[in-house]
């Protein structure tokens, strides 16, 4: 099990695992719950990847998978990315299709939203402490330069996100208690906020906006909160 937030190196580790086993002559299968995730996995590793339904050979007419315990997947290793999207029923079908000796690596962010279907498989498997799990926490060079990635980790740690930052060169960075800062954004003056003409209806409610200037619907009144 490999888990961690964005930008911590999950894809890099998967690429290393896949390349190592391929050089050793072992067969590797790559899959993800969605087509988009499967495409990203294929681009990152340089190996073919498919959706779980395609890998398990879903038969819509019969409502069953072609791959099962009687006809397991012919692979030495199966890597499944974005495992947080997998519900309990799909995971049961996936495990049933694994042959004896096949290794399974689940990769995903346990802090993402759970699957649409029933169950929180990734979270429950990690919480069980029965499966070896690696949790990655350090944000690496390229990801650390992105406010989106950095703020995702700050919010997860209960730290106020950065709203703006000047471009800077970043070596490596990890969010820790020592790097926490409090940022209080400066609110623009109400008189400087411009509203397009289409918002005029919203500005003509003196009961709700006593400070609005009814004669200038394109601008908020100076005393409006």
Short mmCIF file of N, CA and C in Angstrom, two decimals, residues 137 139 150-151 153-154 157 159-162 168 172-183:
data_model
loop_
_atom_site.label_atom_id
_atom_site.label_comp_id
_atom_site.label_asym_id
_atom_site.label_seq_id
_atom_site.Cartn_x
_atom_site.Cartn_y
_atom_site.Cartn_z
N UNK A 137 5.09 11.76 2.89
CA UNK A 137 4.69 13.06 3.45
C UNK A 137 5.48 14.23 2.90
N UNK A 139 6.90 16.90 0.35
CA UNK A 139 6.57 17.48 -0.95
C UNK A 139 7.88 17.76 -1.68
N UNK A 150 0.90 22.76 -2.27
CA UNK A 150 1.29 23.20 -0.94
C UNK A 150 0.07 23.45 -0.05
N UNK A 151 -0.93 24.12 -0.59
CA UNK A 151 -2.12 24.43 0.21
C UNK A 151 -2.94 23.19 0.53
N UNK A 153 -1.73 20.34 1.35
CA UNK A 153 -1.10 19.79 2.56
C UNK A 153 -1.32 20.71 3.76
N UNK A 154 -1.30 22.02 3.56
CA UNK A 154 -1.53 22.94 4.67
C UNK A 154 -2.94 22.78 5.23
N UNK A 157 -3.24 19.71 7.27
CA UNK A 157 -2.59 19.84 8.56
C UNK A 157 -3.24 20.88 9.46
N UNK A 159 -3.57 24.11 8.74
CA UNK A 159 -2.86 25.38 8.62
C UNK A 159 -3.56 26.24 7.57
N UNK A 160 -3.67 27.54 7.84
CA UNK A 160 -4.30 28.44 6.89
C UNK A 160 -3.53 28.46 5.57
N UNK A 161 -4.21 28.32 4.44
CA UNK A 161 -3.51 28.28 3.15
C UNK A 161 -2.92 29.62 2.76
N UNK A 162 -1.91 29.57 1.92
CA UNK A 162 -1.33 30.77 1.35
C UNK A 162 -2.20 31.24 0.20
N UNK A 168 9.33 31.77 -6.67
CA UNK A 168 10.56 31.51 -5.94
C UNK A 168 11.12 30.17 -6.35
N UNK A 172 13.65 21.53 -1.71
CA UNK A 172 12.65 20.55 -1.30
C UNK A 172 11.96 21.13 -0.09
N UNK A 173 10.71 20.77 0.08
CA UNK A 173 9.94 21.37 1.15
C UNK A 173 8.99 20.35 1.73
N UNK A 174 8.82 20.38 3.02
CA UNK A 174 7.83 19.54 3.69
C UNK A 174 7.08 20.41 4.67
N UNK A 175 5.77 20.31 4.68
CA UNK A 175 4.97 21.09 5.60
C UNK A 175 5.15 20.53 7.01
N UNK A 176 5.57 21.36 7.92
CA UNK A 176 5.76 20.93 9.30
C UNK A 176 5.31 22.05 10.22
N UNK A 177 5.28 21.73 11.51
CA UNK A 177 4.82 22.73 12.48
C UNK A 177 5.72 23.95 12.49
N UNK A 178 7.00 23.76 12.15
CA UNK A 178 7.92 24.89 12.19
C UNK A 178 7.72 25.85 11.04
N UNK A 179 7.04 25.38 9.96
CA UNK A 179 6.87 26.24 8.79
C UNK A 179 5.47 26.83 8.72
N UNK A 180 4.71 26.64 9.76
CA UNK A 180 3.35 27.16 9.73
C UNK A 180 3.35 28.67 9.92
N UNK A 181 2.57 29.34 9.14
CA UNK A 181 2.44 30.79 9.25
C UNK A 181 0.98 31.15 9.19
N UNK A 182 0.65 32.30 9.74
CA UNK A 182 -0.72 32.79 9.70
C UNK A 182 -0.79 33.94 8.72
N UNK A 183 -1.67 33.82 7.73
CA UNK A 183 -1.80 34.84 6.70
C UNK A 183 -3.19 35.45 6.81
#
